[in-house]
XYZ file of N, CA and C in Angstrom:
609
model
N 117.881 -210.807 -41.644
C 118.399 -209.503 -41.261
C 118.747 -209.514 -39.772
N 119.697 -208.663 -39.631
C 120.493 -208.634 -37.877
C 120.806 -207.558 -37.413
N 120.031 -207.070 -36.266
C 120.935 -205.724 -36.036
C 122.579 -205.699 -35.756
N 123.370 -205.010 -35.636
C 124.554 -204.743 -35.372
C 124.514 -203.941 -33.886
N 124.574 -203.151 -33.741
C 125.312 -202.660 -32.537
C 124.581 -202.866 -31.208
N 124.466 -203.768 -30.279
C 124.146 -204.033 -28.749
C 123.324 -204.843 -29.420
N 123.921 -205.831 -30.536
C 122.814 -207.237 -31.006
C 124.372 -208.135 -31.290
N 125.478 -207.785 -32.332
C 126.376 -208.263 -32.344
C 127.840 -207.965 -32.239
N 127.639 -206.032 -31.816
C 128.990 -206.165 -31.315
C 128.387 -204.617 -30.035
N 129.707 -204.303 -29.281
C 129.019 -203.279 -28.334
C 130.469 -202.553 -28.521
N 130.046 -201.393 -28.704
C 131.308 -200.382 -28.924
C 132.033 -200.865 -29.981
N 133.740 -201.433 -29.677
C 134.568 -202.181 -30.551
C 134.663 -203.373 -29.855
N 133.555 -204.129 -29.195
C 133.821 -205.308 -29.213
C 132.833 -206.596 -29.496
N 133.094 -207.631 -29.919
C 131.966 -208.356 -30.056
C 130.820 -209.065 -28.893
N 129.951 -209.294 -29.004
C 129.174 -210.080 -28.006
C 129.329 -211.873 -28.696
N 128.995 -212.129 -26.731
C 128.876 -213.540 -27.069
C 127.985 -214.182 -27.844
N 128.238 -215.145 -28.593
C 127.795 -215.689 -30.010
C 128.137 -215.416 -31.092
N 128.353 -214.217 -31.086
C 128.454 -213.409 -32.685
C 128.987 -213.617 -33.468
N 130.426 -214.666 -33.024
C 131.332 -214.970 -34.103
C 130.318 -216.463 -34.409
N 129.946 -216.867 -33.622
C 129.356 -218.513 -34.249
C 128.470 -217.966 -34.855
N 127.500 -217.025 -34.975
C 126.219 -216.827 -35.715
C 126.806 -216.441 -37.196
N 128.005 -215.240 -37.508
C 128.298 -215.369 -38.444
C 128.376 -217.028 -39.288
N 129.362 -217.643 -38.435
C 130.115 -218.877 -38.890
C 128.949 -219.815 -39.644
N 128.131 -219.811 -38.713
C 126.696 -220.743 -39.216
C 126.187 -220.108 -40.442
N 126.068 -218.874 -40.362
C 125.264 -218.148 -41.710
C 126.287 -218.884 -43.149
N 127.161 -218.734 -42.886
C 128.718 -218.723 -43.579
C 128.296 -220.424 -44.441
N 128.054 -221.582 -43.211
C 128.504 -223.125 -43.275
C 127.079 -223.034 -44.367
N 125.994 -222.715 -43.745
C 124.503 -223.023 -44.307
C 124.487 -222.130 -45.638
N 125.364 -221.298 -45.889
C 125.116 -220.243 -47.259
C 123.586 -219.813 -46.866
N 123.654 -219.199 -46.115
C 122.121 -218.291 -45.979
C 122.547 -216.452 -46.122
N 122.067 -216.235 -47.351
C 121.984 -214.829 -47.179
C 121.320 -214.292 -46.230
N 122.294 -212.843 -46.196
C 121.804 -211.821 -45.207
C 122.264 -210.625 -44.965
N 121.550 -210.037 -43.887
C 122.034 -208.311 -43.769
C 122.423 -208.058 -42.776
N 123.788 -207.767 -42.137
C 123.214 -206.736 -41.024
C 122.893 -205.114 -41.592
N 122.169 -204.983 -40.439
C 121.342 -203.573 -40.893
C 121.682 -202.385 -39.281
N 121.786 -201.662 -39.849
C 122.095 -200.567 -38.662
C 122.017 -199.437 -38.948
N 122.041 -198.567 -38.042
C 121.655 -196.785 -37.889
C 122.196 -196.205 -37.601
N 123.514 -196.804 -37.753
C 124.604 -195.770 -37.533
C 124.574 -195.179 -39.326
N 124.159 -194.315 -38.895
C 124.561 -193.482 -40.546
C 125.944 -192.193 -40.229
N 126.667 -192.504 -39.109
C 127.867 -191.705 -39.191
C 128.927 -192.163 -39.765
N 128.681 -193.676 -40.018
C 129.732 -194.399 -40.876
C 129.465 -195.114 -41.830
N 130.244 -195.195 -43.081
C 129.916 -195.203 -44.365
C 130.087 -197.280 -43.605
N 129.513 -197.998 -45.288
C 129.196 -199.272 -45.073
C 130.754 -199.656 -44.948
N 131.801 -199.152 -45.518
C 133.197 -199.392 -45.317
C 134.191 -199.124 -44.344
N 133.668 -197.992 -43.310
C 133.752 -198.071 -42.125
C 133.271 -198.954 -41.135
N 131.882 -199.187 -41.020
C 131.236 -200.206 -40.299
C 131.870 -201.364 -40.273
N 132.269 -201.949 -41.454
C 132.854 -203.028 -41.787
C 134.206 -203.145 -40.830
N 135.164 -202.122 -40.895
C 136.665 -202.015 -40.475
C 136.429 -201.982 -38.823
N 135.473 -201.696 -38.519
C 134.778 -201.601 -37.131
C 134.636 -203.053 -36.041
N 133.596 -203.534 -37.487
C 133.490 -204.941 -37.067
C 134.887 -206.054 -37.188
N 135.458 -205.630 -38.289
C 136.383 -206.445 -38.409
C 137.576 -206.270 -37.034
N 137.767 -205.540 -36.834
C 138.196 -204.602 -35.520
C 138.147 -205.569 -33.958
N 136.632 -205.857 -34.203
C 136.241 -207.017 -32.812
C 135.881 -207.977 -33.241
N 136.643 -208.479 -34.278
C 136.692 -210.178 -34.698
C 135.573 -210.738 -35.405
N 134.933 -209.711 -35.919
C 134.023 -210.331 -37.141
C 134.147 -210.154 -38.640
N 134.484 -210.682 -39.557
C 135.180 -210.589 -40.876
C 133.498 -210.530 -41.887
N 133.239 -209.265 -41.896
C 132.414 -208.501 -42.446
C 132.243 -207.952 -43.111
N 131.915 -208.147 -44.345
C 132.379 -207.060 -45.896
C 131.282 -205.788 -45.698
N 131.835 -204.845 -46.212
C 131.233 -203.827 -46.566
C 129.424 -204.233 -47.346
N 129.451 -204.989 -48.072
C 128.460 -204.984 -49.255
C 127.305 -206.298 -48.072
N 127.529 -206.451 -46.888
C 127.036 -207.223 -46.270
C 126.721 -206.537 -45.065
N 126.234 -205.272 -45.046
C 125.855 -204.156 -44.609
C 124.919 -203.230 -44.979
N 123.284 -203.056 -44.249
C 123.108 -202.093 -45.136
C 122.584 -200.902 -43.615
N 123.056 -199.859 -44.178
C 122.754 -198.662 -43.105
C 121.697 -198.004 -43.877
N 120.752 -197.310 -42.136
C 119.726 -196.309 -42.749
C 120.319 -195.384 -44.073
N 121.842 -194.767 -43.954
C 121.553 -194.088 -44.942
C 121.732 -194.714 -46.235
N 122.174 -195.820 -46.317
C 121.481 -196.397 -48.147
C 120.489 -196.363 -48.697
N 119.526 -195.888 -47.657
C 117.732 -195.743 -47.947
C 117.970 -194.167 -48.955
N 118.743 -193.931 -48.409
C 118.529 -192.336 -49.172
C 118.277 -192.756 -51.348
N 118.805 -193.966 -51.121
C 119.022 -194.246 -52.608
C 117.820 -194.435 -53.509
N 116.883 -195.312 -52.620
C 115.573 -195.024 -53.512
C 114.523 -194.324 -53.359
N 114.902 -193.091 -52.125
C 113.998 -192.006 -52.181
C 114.548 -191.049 -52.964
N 115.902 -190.836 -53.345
C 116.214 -190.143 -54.625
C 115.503 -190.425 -55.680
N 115.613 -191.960 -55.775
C 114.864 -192.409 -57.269
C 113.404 -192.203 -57.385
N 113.007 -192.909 -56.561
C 111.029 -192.301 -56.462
C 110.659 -190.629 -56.487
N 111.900 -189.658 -56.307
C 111.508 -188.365 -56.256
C 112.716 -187.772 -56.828
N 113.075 -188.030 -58.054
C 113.719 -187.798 -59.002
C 114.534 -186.108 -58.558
N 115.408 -187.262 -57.557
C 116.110 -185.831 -56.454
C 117.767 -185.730 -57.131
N 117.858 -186.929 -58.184
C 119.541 -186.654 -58.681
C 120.200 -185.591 -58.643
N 121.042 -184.957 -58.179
C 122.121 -184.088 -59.114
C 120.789 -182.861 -57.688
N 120.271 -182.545 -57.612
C 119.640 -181.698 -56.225
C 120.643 -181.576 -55.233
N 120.505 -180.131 -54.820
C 121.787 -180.089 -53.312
C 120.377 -180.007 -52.657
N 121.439 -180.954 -50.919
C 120.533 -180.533 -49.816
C 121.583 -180.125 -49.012
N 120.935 -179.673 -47.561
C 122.218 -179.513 -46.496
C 121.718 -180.163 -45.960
N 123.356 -180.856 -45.662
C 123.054 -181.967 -44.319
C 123.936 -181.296 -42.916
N 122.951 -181.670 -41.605
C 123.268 -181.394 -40.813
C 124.722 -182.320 -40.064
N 126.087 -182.294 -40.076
C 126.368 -183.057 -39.640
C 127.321 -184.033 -40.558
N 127.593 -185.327 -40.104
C 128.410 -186.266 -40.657
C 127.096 -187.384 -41.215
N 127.691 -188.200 -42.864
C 127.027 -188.935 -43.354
C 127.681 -190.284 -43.690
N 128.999 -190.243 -43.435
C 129.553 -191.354 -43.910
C 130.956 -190.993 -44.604
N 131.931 -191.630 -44.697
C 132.683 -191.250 -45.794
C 133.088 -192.982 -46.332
N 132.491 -192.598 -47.550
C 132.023 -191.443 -48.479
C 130.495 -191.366 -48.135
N 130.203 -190.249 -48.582
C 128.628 -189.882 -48.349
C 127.714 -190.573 -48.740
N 126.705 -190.862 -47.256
C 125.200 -191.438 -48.680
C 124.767 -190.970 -49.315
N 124.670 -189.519 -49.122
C 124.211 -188.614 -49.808
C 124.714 -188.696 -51.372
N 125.956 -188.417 -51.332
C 126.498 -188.428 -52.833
C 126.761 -189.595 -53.329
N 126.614 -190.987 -52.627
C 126.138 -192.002 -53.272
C 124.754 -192.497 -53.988
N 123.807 -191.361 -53.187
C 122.305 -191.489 -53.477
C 122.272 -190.649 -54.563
N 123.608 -189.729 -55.495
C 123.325 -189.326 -56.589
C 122.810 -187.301 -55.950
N 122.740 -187.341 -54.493
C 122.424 -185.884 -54.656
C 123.640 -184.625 -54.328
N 123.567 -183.798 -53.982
C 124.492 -182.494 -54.027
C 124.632 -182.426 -52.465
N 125.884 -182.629 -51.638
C 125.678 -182.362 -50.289
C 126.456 -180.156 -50.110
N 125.899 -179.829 -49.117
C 126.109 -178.841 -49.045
C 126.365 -178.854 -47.502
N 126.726 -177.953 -46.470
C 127.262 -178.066 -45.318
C 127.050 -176.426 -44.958
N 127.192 -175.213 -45.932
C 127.320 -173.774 -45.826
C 126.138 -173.503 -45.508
N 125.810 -173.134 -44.402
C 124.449 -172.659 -43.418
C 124.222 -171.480 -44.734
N 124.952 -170.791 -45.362
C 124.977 -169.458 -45.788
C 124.245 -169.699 -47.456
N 123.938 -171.046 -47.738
C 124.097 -171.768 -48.915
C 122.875 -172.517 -48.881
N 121.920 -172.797 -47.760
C 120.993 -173.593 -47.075
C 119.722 -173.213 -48.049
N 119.443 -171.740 -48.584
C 118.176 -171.699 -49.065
C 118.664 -172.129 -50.675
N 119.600 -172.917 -51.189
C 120.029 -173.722 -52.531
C 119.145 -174.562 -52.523
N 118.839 -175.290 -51.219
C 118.644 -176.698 -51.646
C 117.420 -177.052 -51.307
N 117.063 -178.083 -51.609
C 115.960 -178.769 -51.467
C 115.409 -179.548 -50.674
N 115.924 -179.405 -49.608
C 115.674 -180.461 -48.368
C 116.898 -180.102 -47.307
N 116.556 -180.684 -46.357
C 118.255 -181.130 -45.328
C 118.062 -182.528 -44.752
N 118.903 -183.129 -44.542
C 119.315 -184.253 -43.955
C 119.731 -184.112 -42.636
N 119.165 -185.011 -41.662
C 119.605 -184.588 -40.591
C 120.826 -185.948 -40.371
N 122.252 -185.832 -39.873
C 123.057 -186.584 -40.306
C 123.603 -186.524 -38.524
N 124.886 -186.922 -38.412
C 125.517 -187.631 -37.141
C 126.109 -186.840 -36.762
N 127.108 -187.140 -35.673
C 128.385 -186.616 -35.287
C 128.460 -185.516 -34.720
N 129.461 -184.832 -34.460
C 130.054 -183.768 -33.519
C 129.944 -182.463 -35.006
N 129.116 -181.745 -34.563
C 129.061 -180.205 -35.360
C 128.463 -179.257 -34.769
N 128.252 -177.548 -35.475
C 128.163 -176.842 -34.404
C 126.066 -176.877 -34.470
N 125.572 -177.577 -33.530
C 124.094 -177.950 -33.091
C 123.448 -176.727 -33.332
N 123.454 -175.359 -32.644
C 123.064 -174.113 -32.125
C 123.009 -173.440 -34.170
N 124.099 -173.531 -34.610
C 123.600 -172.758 -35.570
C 123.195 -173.417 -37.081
N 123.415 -174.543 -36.739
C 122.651 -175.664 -37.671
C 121.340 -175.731 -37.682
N 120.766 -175.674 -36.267
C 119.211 -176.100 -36.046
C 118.702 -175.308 -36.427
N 119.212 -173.457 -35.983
C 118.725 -172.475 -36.200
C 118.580 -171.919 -37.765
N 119.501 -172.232 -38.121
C 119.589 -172.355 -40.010
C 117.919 -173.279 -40.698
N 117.805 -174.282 -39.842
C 117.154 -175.485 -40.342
C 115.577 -174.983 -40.508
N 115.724 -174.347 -39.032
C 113.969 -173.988 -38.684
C 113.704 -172.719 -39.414
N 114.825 -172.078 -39.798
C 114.225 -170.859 -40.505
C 114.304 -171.119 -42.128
N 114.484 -172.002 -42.063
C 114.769 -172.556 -43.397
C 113.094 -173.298 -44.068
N 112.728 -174.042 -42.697
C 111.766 -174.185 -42.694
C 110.662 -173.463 -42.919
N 110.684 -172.565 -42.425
C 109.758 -171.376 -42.126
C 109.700 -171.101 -43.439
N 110.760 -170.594 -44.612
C 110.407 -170.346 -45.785
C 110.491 -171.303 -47.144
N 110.855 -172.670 -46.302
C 110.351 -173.547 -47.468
C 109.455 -174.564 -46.706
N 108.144 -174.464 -46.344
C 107.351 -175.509 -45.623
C 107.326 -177.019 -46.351
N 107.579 -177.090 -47.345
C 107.099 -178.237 -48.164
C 108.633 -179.026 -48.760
N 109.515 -178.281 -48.138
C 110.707 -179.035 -48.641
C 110.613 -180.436 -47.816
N 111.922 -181.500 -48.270
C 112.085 -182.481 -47.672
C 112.706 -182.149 -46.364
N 112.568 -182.944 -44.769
C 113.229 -183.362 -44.109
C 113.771 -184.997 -43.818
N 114.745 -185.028 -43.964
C 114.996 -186.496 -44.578
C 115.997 -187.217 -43.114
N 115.422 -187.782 -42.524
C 116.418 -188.469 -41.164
C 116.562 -189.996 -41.571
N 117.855 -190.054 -41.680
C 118.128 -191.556 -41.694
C 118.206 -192.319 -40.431
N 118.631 -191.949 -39.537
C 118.319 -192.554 -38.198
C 117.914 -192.212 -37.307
N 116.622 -192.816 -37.267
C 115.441 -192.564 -36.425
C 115.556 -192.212 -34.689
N 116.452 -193.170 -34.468
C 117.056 -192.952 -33.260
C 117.081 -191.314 -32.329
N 116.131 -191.574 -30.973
C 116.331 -190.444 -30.250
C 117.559 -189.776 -29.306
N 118.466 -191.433 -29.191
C 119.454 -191.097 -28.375
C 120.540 -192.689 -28.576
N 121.536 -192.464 -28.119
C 122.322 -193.905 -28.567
C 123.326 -194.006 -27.218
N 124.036 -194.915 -26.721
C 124.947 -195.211 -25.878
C 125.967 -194.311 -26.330
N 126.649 -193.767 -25.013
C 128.056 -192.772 -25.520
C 128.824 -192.979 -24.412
N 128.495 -193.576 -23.598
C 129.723 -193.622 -23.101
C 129.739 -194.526 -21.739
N 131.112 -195.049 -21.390
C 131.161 -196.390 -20.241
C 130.289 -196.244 -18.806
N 129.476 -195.573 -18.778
C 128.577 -195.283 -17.188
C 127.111 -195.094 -17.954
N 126.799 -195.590 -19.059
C 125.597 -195.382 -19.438
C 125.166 -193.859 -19.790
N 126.206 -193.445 -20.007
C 125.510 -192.103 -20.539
C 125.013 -192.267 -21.916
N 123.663 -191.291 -22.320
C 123.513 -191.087 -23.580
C 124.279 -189.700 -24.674
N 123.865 -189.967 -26.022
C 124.219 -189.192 -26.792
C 122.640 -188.820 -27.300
N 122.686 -187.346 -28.043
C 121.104 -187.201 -28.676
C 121.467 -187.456 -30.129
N 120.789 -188.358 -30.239
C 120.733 -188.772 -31.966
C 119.844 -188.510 -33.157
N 120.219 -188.457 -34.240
C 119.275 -187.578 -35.173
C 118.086 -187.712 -35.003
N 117.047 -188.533 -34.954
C 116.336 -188.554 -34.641
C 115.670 -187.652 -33.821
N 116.223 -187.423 -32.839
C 115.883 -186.550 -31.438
C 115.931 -184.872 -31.919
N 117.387 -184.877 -32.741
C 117.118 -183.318 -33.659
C 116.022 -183.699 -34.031
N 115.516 -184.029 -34.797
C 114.994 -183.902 -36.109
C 113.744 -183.496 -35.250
N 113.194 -184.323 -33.982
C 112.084 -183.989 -33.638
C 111.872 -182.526 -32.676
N 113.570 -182.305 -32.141
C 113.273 -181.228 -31.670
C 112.519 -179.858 -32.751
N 113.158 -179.797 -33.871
C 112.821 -179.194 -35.293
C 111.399 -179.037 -35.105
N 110.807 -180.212 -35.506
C 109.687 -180.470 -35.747
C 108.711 -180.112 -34.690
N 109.028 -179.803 -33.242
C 107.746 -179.195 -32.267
C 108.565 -177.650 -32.552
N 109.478 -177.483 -32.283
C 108.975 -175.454 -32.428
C 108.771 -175.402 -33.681
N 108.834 -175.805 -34.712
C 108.289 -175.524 -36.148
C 106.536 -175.516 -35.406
N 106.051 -176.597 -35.286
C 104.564 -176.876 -34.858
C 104.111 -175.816 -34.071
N 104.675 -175.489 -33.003
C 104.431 -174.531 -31.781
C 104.288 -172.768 -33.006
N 105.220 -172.884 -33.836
C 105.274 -171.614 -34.891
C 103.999 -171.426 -35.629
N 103.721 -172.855 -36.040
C 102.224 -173.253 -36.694
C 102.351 -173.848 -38.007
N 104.082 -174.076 -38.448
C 104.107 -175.138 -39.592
C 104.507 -176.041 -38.972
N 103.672 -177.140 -39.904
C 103.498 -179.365 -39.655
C 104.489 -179.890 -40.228
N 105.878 -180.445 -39.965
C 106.760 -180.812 -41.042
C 106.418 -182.364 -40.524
N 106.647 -182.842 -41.996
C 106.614 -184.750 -42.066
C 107.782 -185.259 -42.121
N 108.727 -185.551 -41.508
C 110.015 -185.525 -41.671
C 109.593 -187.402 -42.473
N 110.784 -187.906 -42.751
C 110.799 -188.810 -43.380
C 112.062 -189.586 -43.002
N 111.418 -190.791 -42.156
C 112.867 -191.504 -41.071
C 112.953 -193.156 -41.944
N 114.230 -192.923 -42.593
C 114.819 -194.256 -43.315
C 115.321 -195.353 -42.308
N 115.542 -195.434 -41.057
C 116.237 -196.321 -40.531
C 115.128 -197.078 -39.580
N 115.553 -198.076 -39.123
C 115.041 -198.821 -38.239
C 114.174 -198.368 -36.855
N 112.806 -198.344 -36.766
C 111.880 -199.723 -37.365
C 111.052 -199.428 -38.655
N 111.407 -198.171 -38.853
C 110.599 -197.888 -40.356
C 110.942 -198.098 -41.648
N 109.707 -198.225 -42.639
C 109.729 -199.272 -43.564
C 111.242 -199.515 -44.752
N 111.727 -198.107 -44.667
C 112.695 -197.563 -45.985
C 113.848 -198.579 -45.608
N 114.303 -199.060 -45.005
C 115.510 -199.718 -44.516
C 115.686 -201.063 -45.117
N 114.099 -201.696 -44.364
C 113.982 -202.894 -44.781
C 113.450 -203.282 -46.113
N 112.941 -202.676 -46.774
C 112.507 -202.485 -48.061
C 113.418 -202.064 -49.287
N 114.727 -201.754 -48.691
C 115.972 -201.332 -49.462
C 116.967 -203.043 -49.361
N 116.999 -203.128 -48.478
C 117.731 -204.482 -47.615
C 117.019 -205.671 -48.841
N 115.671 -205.711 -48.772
C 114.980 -206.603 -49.070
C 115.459 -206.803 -50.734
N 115.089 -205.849 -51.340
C 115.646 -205.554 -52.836
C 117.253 -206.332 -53.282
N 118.293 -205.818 -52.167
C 119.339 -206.169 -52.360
C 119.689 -207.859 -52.186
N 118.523 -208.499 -51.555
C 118.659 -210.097 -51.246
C 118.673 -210.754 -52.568
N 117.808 -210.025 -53.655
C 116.947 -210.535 -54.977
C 117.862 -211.080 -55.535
């Protein structure tokens, strides 16, 4: 397994080695993964990404935090269930690849059964606020973060971005400070759901 982004490529471009490390994997026939947390882009994006800065990378030779969503559907027999997800998941969705109902309508939020905290540019302020009161009257629903991540590179001077992760935990202290404990549940890297999904797919 290999990380991808500031391991073998940075932004849209590759780092040094990266094309020989493929090449070797390639000569020796050694299976493998890269694995990454970008869950704002589906495994067929990632791919067009990499291929982009000179690494010829299939989709199915990819696995992102949000493919984890697939066998926590199955262990908690979440099929055909809407959640709201906060945000971007991929296109096409992990979500609706993991078999569940995505929803997006703040107005629609007490449908479902969980939320996902997901990527990208959306409106933060009335998402979160949807989330925690959402909380408030379903304590025991799922919170489901595929990437763990508190913050990620955004831009050429080292600035950061806040990444799901970092929601998810903001959530989780004023929920606490309110006096409900949420367990959120983080699929991506370094926790176990990622690699334990990855691992399956080597078999």
């Amino acid at each position: 397994f290999f990380d991808i982004d500031g391991t073998l490529i940075a932004g849209r471009r590759a780092l040094p080695g990266a094309v020989h490390l493929i090449d070797v994997l390639r000569k020796r026939k050694l299976p493998f993964f890269l694995l990454t947390n970008d869950g704002n882009h589906s495994t067929e994006e990632k791919s067009s990404i990499m291929r982009r800065a000179g690494l010829d990378i299939s989709p199915g030779e990819i696995v992102s935090c949000g493919d984890a969503l697939v066998p926590f559907a199955d262990e908690h027999r979440l099929h055909g269930r809407k959640f709201f997800i906060m945000g971007d998941l991929g296109k096409p969705c992990y979500a609706e690849r993991a078999g569940l109902v995505s929803e997006r309508d703040t107005e629609k939020i007490d449908e479902c059964a969980g939320i996902i905290v997901g990527e990208g540019f959306y409106d933060w302020q009335k998402n979160i606020c949807s989330a925690m009161n959402y909380f408030i009257r379903n304590p025991h629903a799922h919170l489901l973060v595929p990437n763990p991540d508190s913050y990620w590179p955004n831009g050429p001077k080292g600035e950061l971005g806040i990444g799901a992760g970092g929601k998810a935990r903001f959530i989780c202290t004023i929920l606490a400070e309110y006096g409900i404990e949420l367990h959120p549940v983080y699929l991506g890297k370094p926790y176990n759901a990622i690699f334990k999904y990855a691992y399956t797919q080597l078999k």
